[in-house]
């Protein structure tokens, strides 16, 4: 206290929380804004981390690259596998299966998106293989193969991206090494009090159980579901989305891998929610995400235990959550990143992505010692958009179903959806058109995969798709299907690829 600080002195950033969000933030700030800020992270081993979060989106590769992380090293250390998309089983109807790929359908190069041709032929009653077969990424995934994408996007082998499936407990420690090497410091302790400036209401300091007082200019709340600074200390309102996303619990239980190490995550619909299957190098992660209004914890646990495909290696663990977000993620001099800012269930593996987007926006709008309202508003606008669009995309998975075999599915099938989603679905049904975004995570191919995968076939399409005769179109599609299958057959088996490229350190 007491020392005079200049406006040009580095901004003192205090990060509260050492889970994935905390260490991603600390590593990125220390690495990308050296000299502009100092980073001190406070975490408590006694409280621990949420410890789940194993499936990611392709954007994480850009994050890792910016931090100078070498892919093979990162994958070996976090025991990671490759992820080409998500397989959805039993969603539209029991027995259905489709892959939401990290890639396009068709060649991805024409003026008219591939699905318009496909929808037209389907409406004409043509005998068509499922849409999946016209995606290089889906075919690669279904065949259990992997190779890095061809950098030439005009080639079929360049029409996809990929992400990782990794051990959630190993990622944060990996980032901690990077952050500390770049000068970030770590303090062990439990935050018991938050001091606010009497005039501005900003956070002035946090106080630990030991009595230690840590002051700072900018406080990043990465304290998890508790939202210690933004939610508890600043009282930012919680916006509840549970009427659309009623799942509020999960039971998680890893097992030995008894089946294939698939290069994709599986999301298998269950009577009151869905279950994940995420194969890593050393084990498979499993969990049942469910709505407690529609099933009991005991029944959910029993259903998961019965469903897992290998010997359990830990007792089932219960997690509670709610769908929604804090109205604003940045208030005063406090920015919430990760679970402290909000939560959308893990159906499309979006949480770590949201962490990354918050960090990117924070870096781009990094404040002077005094935060400008315009910067803060822009940050909140960007993050709100991300949340809103992911929310709508998740709701679509539940709502676009014909399932009527349980009270849960009856509820989500018949519930009123947000206007923003109803408008998107209407446009799709009429025109086969995906609402275009300039910002937001899921682009056209993702929406197309889920709409068609769950049985919403458009009755109209881009008129330019009518300019080719049906027979020629069908012939072209079959040739494309054959070409994709032929190319994929030449790719490496996923497990063999990992064994060559990034085997975990203590692998046999
Ligand atoms: P946490 O891991 O909870 O970390 C909070 C930190 O704050 C800890 O270090 C804790 O010690 C510290 N802390 C809290 N209170 C105090 C205090 N008083 N004093 C000091 N320190 C304190 N995301 C994905 O991207 N993909 C997935 O597949 C995925 N699956 C998920 C499945 C489930 C069931 C759930 C619940 C979440 C899933 N997520 C997933 C989300 C993902 O786990 C989180 O986004 C990610 O782990 C980041 O968590 P966090 O760092 O915000 O919080």
JSON list of N, CA and C in Angstrom, two decimals, residues 396-445:
[
{"chain": "A", "resi": 396, "resn": "UNK", "atom": "N", "xyz": [-31.34, -26.85, -30.08]},
{"chain": "A", "resi": 396, "resn": "UNK", "atom": "CA", "xyz": [-31.75, -27.53, -31.31]},
{"chain": "A", "resi": 396, "resn": "UNK", "atom": "C", "xyz": [-31.62, -29.06, -31.17]},
{"chain": "A", "resi": 397, "resn": "UNK", "atom": "N", "xyz": [-30.52, -29.52, -30.58]},
{"chain": "A", "resi": 397, "resn": "UNK", "atom": "CA", "xyz": [-30.30, -30.97, -30.45]},
{"chain": "A", "resi": 397, "resn": "UNK", "atom": "C", "xyz": [-31.46, -31.65, -29.70]},
{"chain": "A", "resi": 398, "resn": "UNK", "atom": "N", "xyz": [-31.95, -30.97, -28.68]},
{"chain": "A", "resi": 398, "resn": "UNK", "atom": "CA", "xyz": [-33.02, -31.58, -27.88]},
{"chain": "A", "resi": 398, "resn": "UNK", "atom": "C", "xyz": [-34.38, -31.44, -28.56]},
{"chain": "A", "resi": 399, "resn": "UNK", "atom": "N", "xyz": [-34.57, -30.26, -29.13]},
{"chain": "A", "resi": 399, "resn": "UNK", "atom": "CA", "xyz": [-35.91, -29.94, -29.64]},
{"chain": "A", "resi": 399, "resn": "UNK", "atom": "C", "xyz": [-36.21, -30.67, -30.95]},
{"chain": "A", "resi": 400, "resn": "UNK", "atom": "N", "xyz": [-35.20, -30.82, -31.79]},
{"chain": "A", "resi": 400, "resn": "UNK", "atom": "CA", "xyz": [-35.40, -31.45, -33.10]},
{"chain": "A", "resi": 400, "resn": "UNK", "atom": "C", "xyz": [-35.37, -32.97, -32.94]},
{"chain": "A", "resi": 401, "resn": "UNK", "atom": "N", "xyz": [-36.39, -33.48, -32.35]},
{"chain": "A", "resi": 401, "resn": "UNK", "atom": "CA", "xyz": [-36.45, -34.93, -32.12]},
{"chain": "A", "resi": 401, "resn": "UNK", "atom": "C", "xyz": [-37.88, -35.40, -32.33]},
{"chain": "A", "resi": 402, "resn": "UNK", "atom": "N", "xyz": [-38.00, -36.66, -32.66]},
{"chain": "A", "resi": 402, "resn": "UNK", "atom": "CA", "xyz": [-39.36, -37.24, -32.69]},
{"chain": "A", "resi": 402, "resn": "UNK", "atom": "C", "xyz": [-39.54, -38.20, -31.51]},
{"chain": "A", "resi": 403, "resn": "UNK", "atom": "N", "xyz": [-38.57, -38.21, -30.62]},
{"chain": "A", "resi": 403, "resn": "UNK", "atom": "CA", "xyz": [-38.65, -39.16, -29.50]},
{"chain": "A", "resi": 403, "resn": "UNK", "atom": "C", "xyz": [-39.81, -38.82, -28.57]},
{"chain": "A", "resi": 404, "resn": "UNK", "atom": "N", "xyz": [-40.55, -39.86, -28.20]},
{"chain": "A", "resi": 404, "resn": "UNK", "atom": "CA", "xyz": [-41.67, -39.64, -27.27]},
{"chain": "A", "resi": 404, "resn": "UNK", "atom": "C", "xyz": [-41.71, -40.78, -26.26]},
{"chain": "A", "resi": 405, "resn": "UNK", "atom": "N", "xyz": [-40.49, -41.32, -25.96]},
{"chain": "A", "resi": 405, "resn": "UNK", "atom": "CA", "xyz": [-40.43, -42.52, -25.13]},
{"chain": "A", "resi": 405, "resn": "UNK", "atom": "C", "xyz": [-40.15, -42.21, -23.66]},
{"chain": "A", "resi": 406, "resn": "UNK", "atom": "N", "xyz": [-40.05, -40.93, -23.27]},
{"chain": "A", "resi": 406, "resn": "UNK", "atom": "CA", "xyz": [-39.87, -40.64, -21.84]},
{"chain": "A", "resi": 406, "resn": "UNK", "atom": "C", "xyz": [-40.37, -39.22, -21.58]},
{"chain": "A", "resi": 407, "resn": "UNK", "atom": "N", "xyz": [-40.72, -38.90, -20.33]},
{"chain": "A", "resi": 407, "resn": "UNK", "atom": "CA", "xyz": [-41.19, -37.54, -20.01]},
{"chain": "A", "resi": 407, "resn": "UNK", "atom": "C", "xyz": [-40.16, -36.48, -20.39]},
{"chain": "A", "resi": 408, "resn": "UNK", "atom": "N", "xyz": [-38.87, -36.81, -20.23]},
{"chain": "A", "resi": 408, "resn": "UNK", "atom": "CA", "xyz": [-37.83, -35.83, -20.59]},
{"chain": "A", "resi": 408, "resn": "UNK", "atom": "C", "xyz": [-37.91, -35.48, -22.07]},
{"chain": "A", "resi": 409, "resn": "UNK", "atom": "N", "xyz": [-37.95, -36.48, -22.93]},
{"chain": "A", "resi": 409, "resn": "UNK", "atom": "CA", "xyz": [-37.97, -36.20, -24.37]},
{"chain": "A", "resi": 409, "resn": "UNK", "atom": "C", "xyz": [-39.28, -35.54, -24.78]},
{"chain": "A", "resi": 410, "resn": "UNK", "atom": "N", "xyz": [-40.35, -35.88, -24.12]},
{"chain": "A", "resi": 410, "resn": "UNK", "atom": "CA", "xyz": [-41.62, -35.19, -24.41]},
{"chain": "A", "resi": 410, "resn": "UNK", "atom": "C", "xyz": [-41.52, -33.71, -24.06]},
{"chain": "A", "resi": 411, "resn": "UNK", "atom": "N", "xyz": [-40.86, -33.44, -22.94]},
{"chain": "A", "resi": 411, "resn": "UNK", "atom": "CA", "xyz": [-40.73, -32.04, -22.53]},
{"chain": "A", "resi": 411, "resn": "UNK", "atom": "C", "xyz": [-39.90, -31.25, -23.56]},
{"chain": "A", "resi": 412, "resn": "UNK", "atom": "N", "xyz": [-38.71, -31.73, -23.89]},
{"chain": "A", "resi": 412, "resn": "UNK", "atom": "CA", "xyz": [-37.84, -30.93, -24.76]},
{"chain": "A", "resi": 412, "resn": "UNK", "atom": "C", "xyz": [-38.39, -30.86, -26.19]},
{"chain": "A", "resi": 413, "resn": "UNK", "atom": "N", "xyz": [-39.10, -31.89, -26.61]},
{"chain": "A", "resi": 413, "resn": "UNK", "atom": "CA", "xyz": [-39.65, -31.87, -27.97]},
{"chain": "A", "resi": 413, "resn": "UNK", "atom": "C", "xyz": [-40.76, -30.82, -28.10]},
{"chain": "A", "resi": 414, "resn": "UNK", "atom": "N", "xyz": [-41.51, -30.62, -27.03]},
{"chain": "A", "resi": 414, "resn": "UNK", "atom": "CA", "xyz": [-42.67, -29.74, -27.13]},
{"chain": "A", "resi": 414, "resn": "UNK", "atom": "C", "xyz": [-42.45, -28.36, -26.49]},
{"chain": "A", "resi": 415, "resn": "UNK", "atom": "N", "xyz": [-41.30, -28.14, -25.88]},
{"chain": "A", "resi": 415, "resn": "UNK", "atom": "CA", "xyz": [-41.09, -26.85, -25.19]},
{"chain": "A", "resi": 415, "resn": "UNK", "atom": "C", "xyz": [-41.03, -25.70, -26.20]},
{"chain": "A", "resi": 416, "resn": "UNK", "atom": "N", "xyz": [-41.35, -24.49, -25.73]},
{"chain": "A", "resi": 416, "resn": "UNK", "atom": "CA", "xyz": [-41.18, -23.30, -26.57]},
{"chain": "A", "resi": 416, "resn": "UNK", "atom": "C", "xyz": [-39.70, -22.96, -26.60]},
{"chain": "A", "resi": 417, "resn": "UNK", "atom": "N", "xyz": [-39.16, -22.70, -27.78]},
{"chain": "A", "resi": 417, "resn": "UNK", "atom": "CA", "xyz": [-37.73, -22.40, -27.88]},
{"chain": "A", "resi": 417, "resn": "UNK", "atom": "C", "xyz": [-37.56, -20.88, -28.01]},
{"chain": "A", "resi": 418, "resn": "UNK", "atom": "N", "xyz": [-36.34, -20.35, -27.80]},
{"chain": "A", "resi": 418, "resn": "UNK", "atom": "CA", "xyz": [-36.14, -18.90, -27.96]},
{"chain": "A", "resi": 418, "resn": "UNK", "atom": "C", "xyz": [-36.51, -18.47, -29.39]},
{"chain": "A", "resi": 419, "resn": "UNK", "atom": "N", "xyz": [-37.01, -17.24, -29.53]},
{"chain": "A", "resi": 419, "resn": "UNK", "atom": "CA", "xyz": [-37.39, -16.74, -30.86]},
{"chain": "A", "resi": 419, "resn": "UNK", "atom": "C", "xyz": [-36.21, -16.84, -31.83]},
{"chain": "A", "resi": 420, "resn": "UNK", "atom": "N", "xyz": [-35.01, -16.55, -31.31]},
{"chain": "A", "resi": 420, "resn": "UNK", "atom": "CA", "xyz": [-33.83, -16.55, -32.20]},
{"chain": "A", "resi": 420, "resn": "UNK", "atom": "C", "xyz": [-33.65, -17.93, -32.83]},
{"chain": "A", "resi": 421, "resn": "UNK", "atom": "N", "xyz": [-33.95, -19.00, -32.10]},
{"chain": "A", "resi": 421, "resn": "UNK", "atom": "CA", "xyz": [-33.82, -20.34, -32.67]},
{"chain": "A", "resi": 421, "resn": "UNK", "atom": "C", "xyz": [-35.00, -20.67, -33.57]},
{"chain": "A", "resi": 422, "resn": "UNK", "atom": "N", "xyz": [-36.19, -20.28, -33.14]},
{"chain": "A", "resi": 422, "resn": "UNK", "atom": "CA", "xyz": [-37.38, -20.58, -33.96]},
{"chain": "A", "resi": 422, "resn": "UNK", "atom": "C", "xyz": [-37.21, -19.97, -35.35]},
{"chain": "A", "resi": 423, "resn": "UNK", "atom": "N", "xyz": [-36.66, -18.75, -35.41]},
{"chain": "A", "resi": 423, "resn": "UNK", "atom": "CA", "xyz": [-36.45, -18.09, -36.72]},
{"chain": "A", "resi": 423, "resn": "UNK", "atom": "C", "xyz": [-35.43, -18.85, -37.55]},
{"chain": "A", "resi": 424, "resn": "UNK", "atom": "N", "xyz": [-34.38, -19.30, -36.92]},
{"chain": "A", "resi": 424, "resn": "UNK", "atom": "CA", "xyz": [-33.35, -20.06, -37.66]},
{"chain": "A", "resi": 424, "resn": "UNK", "atom": "C", "xyz": [-33.96, -21.34, -38.23]},
{"chain": "A", "resi": 425, "resn": "UNK", "atom": "N", "xyz": [-34.75, -22.02, -37.43]},
{"chain": "A", "resi": 425, "resn": "UNK", "atom": "CA", "xyz": [-35.32, -23.31, -37.88]},
{"chain": "A", "resi": 425, "resn": "UNK", "atom": "C", "xyz": [-36.30, -23.10, -39.03]},
{"chain": "A", "resi": 426, "resn": "UNK", "atom": "N", "xyz": [-37.04, -22.00, -38.96]},
{"chain": "A", "resi": 426, "resn": "UNK", "atom": "CA", "xyz": [-38.01, -21.71, -40.01]},
{"chain": "A", "resi": 426, "resn": "UNK", "atom": "C", "xyz": [-37.29, -21.48, -41.35]},
{"chain": "A", "resi": 427, "resn": "UNK", "atom": "N", "xyz": [-36.22, -20.71, -41.29]},
{"chain": "A", "resi": 427, "resn": "UNK", "atom": "CA", "xyz": [-35.45, -20.42, -42.51]},
{"chain": "A", "resi": 427, "resn": "UNK", "atom": "C", "xyz": [-34.87, -21.70, -43.08]},
{"chain": "A", "resi": 428, "resn": "UNK", "atom": "N", "xyz": [-34.38, -22.53, -42.20]},
{"chain": "A", "resi": 428, "resn": "UNK", "atom": "CA", "xyz": [-33.81, -23.81, -42.65]},
{"chain": "A", "resi": 428, "resn": "UNK", "atom": "C", "xyz": [-34.87, -24.67, -43.34]},
{"chain": "A", "resi": 429, "resn": "UNK", "atom": "N", "xyz": [-36.03, -24.79, -42.71]},
{"chain": "A", "resi": 429, "resn": "UNK", "atom": "CA", "xyz": [-37.08, -25.64, -43.27]},
{"chain": "A", "resi": 429, "resn": "UNK", "atom": "C", "xyz": [-37.50, -25.17, -44.65]},
{"chain": "A", "resi": 430, "resn": "UNK", "atom": "N", "xyz": [-37.62, -23.86, -44.79]},
{"chain": "A", "resi": 430, "resn": "UNK", "atom": "CA", "xyz": [-38.10, -23.31, -46.07]},
{"chain": "A", "resi": 430, "resn": "UNK", "atom": "C", "xyz": [-37.03, -23.31, -47.16]},
{"chain": "A", "resi": 431, "resn": "UNK", "atom": "N", "xyz": [-35.80, -22.96, -46.79]},
{"chain": "A", "resi": 431, "resn": "UNK", "atom": "CA", "xyz": [-34.79, -22.67, -47.81]},
{"chain": "A", "resi": 431, "resn": "UNK", "atom": "C", "xyz": [-33.52, -23.50, -47.69]},
{"chain": "A", "resi": 432, "resn": "UNK", "atom": "N", "xyz": [-33.40, -24.31, -46.66]},
{"chain": "A", "resi": 432, "resn": "UNK", "atom": "CA", "xyz": [-32.14, -25.02, -46.46]},
{"chain": "A", "resi": 432, "resn": "UNK", "atom": "C", "xyz": [-31.00, -24.06, -46.17]},
{"chain": "A", "resi": 433, "resn": "UNK", "atom": "N", "xyz": [-31.35, -22.92, -45.60]},
{"chain": "A", "resi": 433, "resn": "UNK", "atom": "CA", "xyz": [-30.35, -21.87, -45.38]},
{"chain": "A", "resi": 433, "resn": "UNK", "atom": "C", "xyz": [-30.00, -21.76, -43.90]},
{"chain": "A", "resi": 434, "resn": "UNK", "atom": "N", "xyz": [-28.70, -21.65, -43.63]},
{"chain": "A", "resi": 434, "resn": "UNK", "atom": "CA", "xyz": [-28.23, -21.46, -42.27]},
{"chain": "A", "resi": 434, "resn": "UNK", "atom": "C", "xyz": [-28.01, -19.97, -42.06]},
{"chain": "A", "resi": 435, "resn": "UNK", "atom": "N", "xyz": [-28.54, -19.45, -40.96]},
{"chain": "A", "resi": 435, "resn": "UNK", "atom": "CA", "xyz": [-28.35, -18.02, -40.68]},
{"chain": "A", "resi": 435, "resn": "UNK", "atom": "C", "xyz": [-26.85, -17.74, -40.58]},
{"chain": "A", "resi": 436, "resn": "UNK", "atom": "N", "xyz": [-26.40, -16.75, -41.33]},
{"chain": "A", "resi": 436, "resn": "UNK", "atom": "CA", "xyz": [-24.95, -16.49, -41.41]},
{"chain": "A", "resi": 436, "resn": "UNK", "atom": "C", "xyz": [-24.50, -15.62, -40.23]},
{"chain": "A", "resi": 437, "resn": "UNK", "atom": "N", "xyz": [-23.35, -15.96, -39.70]},
{"chain": "A", "resi": 437, "resn": "UNK", "atom": "CA", "xyz": [-22.77, -15.18, -38.61]},
{"chain": "A", "resi": 437, "resn": "UNK", "atom": "C", "xyz": [-21.41, -14.66, -39.02]},
{"chain": "A", "resi": 438, "resn": "UNK", "atom": "N", "xyz": [-21.08, -13.52, -38.46]},
{"chain": "A", "resi": 438, "resn": "UNK", "atom": "CA", "xyz": [-19.68, -13.09, -38.59]},
{"chain": "A", "resi": 438, "resn": "UNK", "atom": "C", "xyz": [-18.90, -13.51, -37.35]},
{"chain": "A", "resi": 439, "resn": "UNK", "atom": "N", "xyz": [-19.60, -13.64, -36.24]},
{"chain": "A", "resi": 439, "resn": "UNK", "atom": "CA", "xyz": [-18.95, -14.09, -35.01]},
{"chain": "A", "resi": 439, "resn": "UNK", "atom": "C", "xyz": [-19.70, -15.31, -34.50]},
{"chain": "A", "resi": 440, "resn": "UNK", "atom": "N", "xyz": [-19.03, -16.09, -33.70]},
{"chain": "A", "resi": 440, "resn": "UNK", "atom": "CA", "xyz": [-19.70, -17.27, -33.15]},
{"chain": "A", "resi": 440, "resn": "UNK", "atom": "C", "xyz": [-19.01, -18.53, -33.63]},
{"chain": "A", "resi": 441, "resn": "UNK", "atom": "N", "xyz": [-19.20, -19.59, -32.86]},
{"chain": "A", "resi": 441, "resn": "UNK", "atom": "CA", "xyz": [-18.36, -20.76, -33.07]},
{"chain": "A", "resi": 441, "resn": "UNK", "atom": "C", "xyz": [-18.86, -21.68, -34.18]},
{"chain": "A", "resi": 442, "resn": "UNK", "atom": "N", "xyz": [-20.16, -21.97, -34.20]},
{"chain": "A", "resi": 442, "resn": "UNK", "atom": "CA", "xyz": [-20.62, -23.03, -35.11]},
{"chain": "A", "resi": 442, "resn": "UNK", "atom": "C", "xyz": [-21.06, -22.44, -36.44]},
{"chain": "A", "resi": 443, "resn": "UNK", "atom": "N", "xyz": [-20.38, -22.80, -37.48]},
{"chain": "A", "resi": 443, "resn": "UNK", "atom": "CA", "xyz": [-20.67, -22.26, -38.80]},
{"chain": "A", "resi": 443, "resn": "UNK", "atom": "C", "xyz": [-21.61, -23.21, -39.53]},
{"chain": "A", "resi": 444, "resn": "UNK", "atom": "N", "xyz": [-21.82, -22.93, -40.82]},
{"chain": "A", "resi": 444, "resn": "UNK", "atom": "CA", "xyz": [-22.87, -23.62, -41.57]},
{"chain": "A", "resi": 444, "resn": "UNK", "atom": "C", "xyz": [-22.86, -25.15, -41.43]},
{"chain": "A", "resi": 445, "resn": "UNK", "atom": "N", "xyz": [-21.70, -25.75, -41.65]},
{"chain": "A", "resi": 445, "resn": "UNK", "atom": "CA", "xyz": [-21.66, -27.22, -41.70]},
{"chain": "A", "resi": 445, "resn": "UNK", "atom": "C", "xyz": [-22.14, -27.85, -40.39]}
]
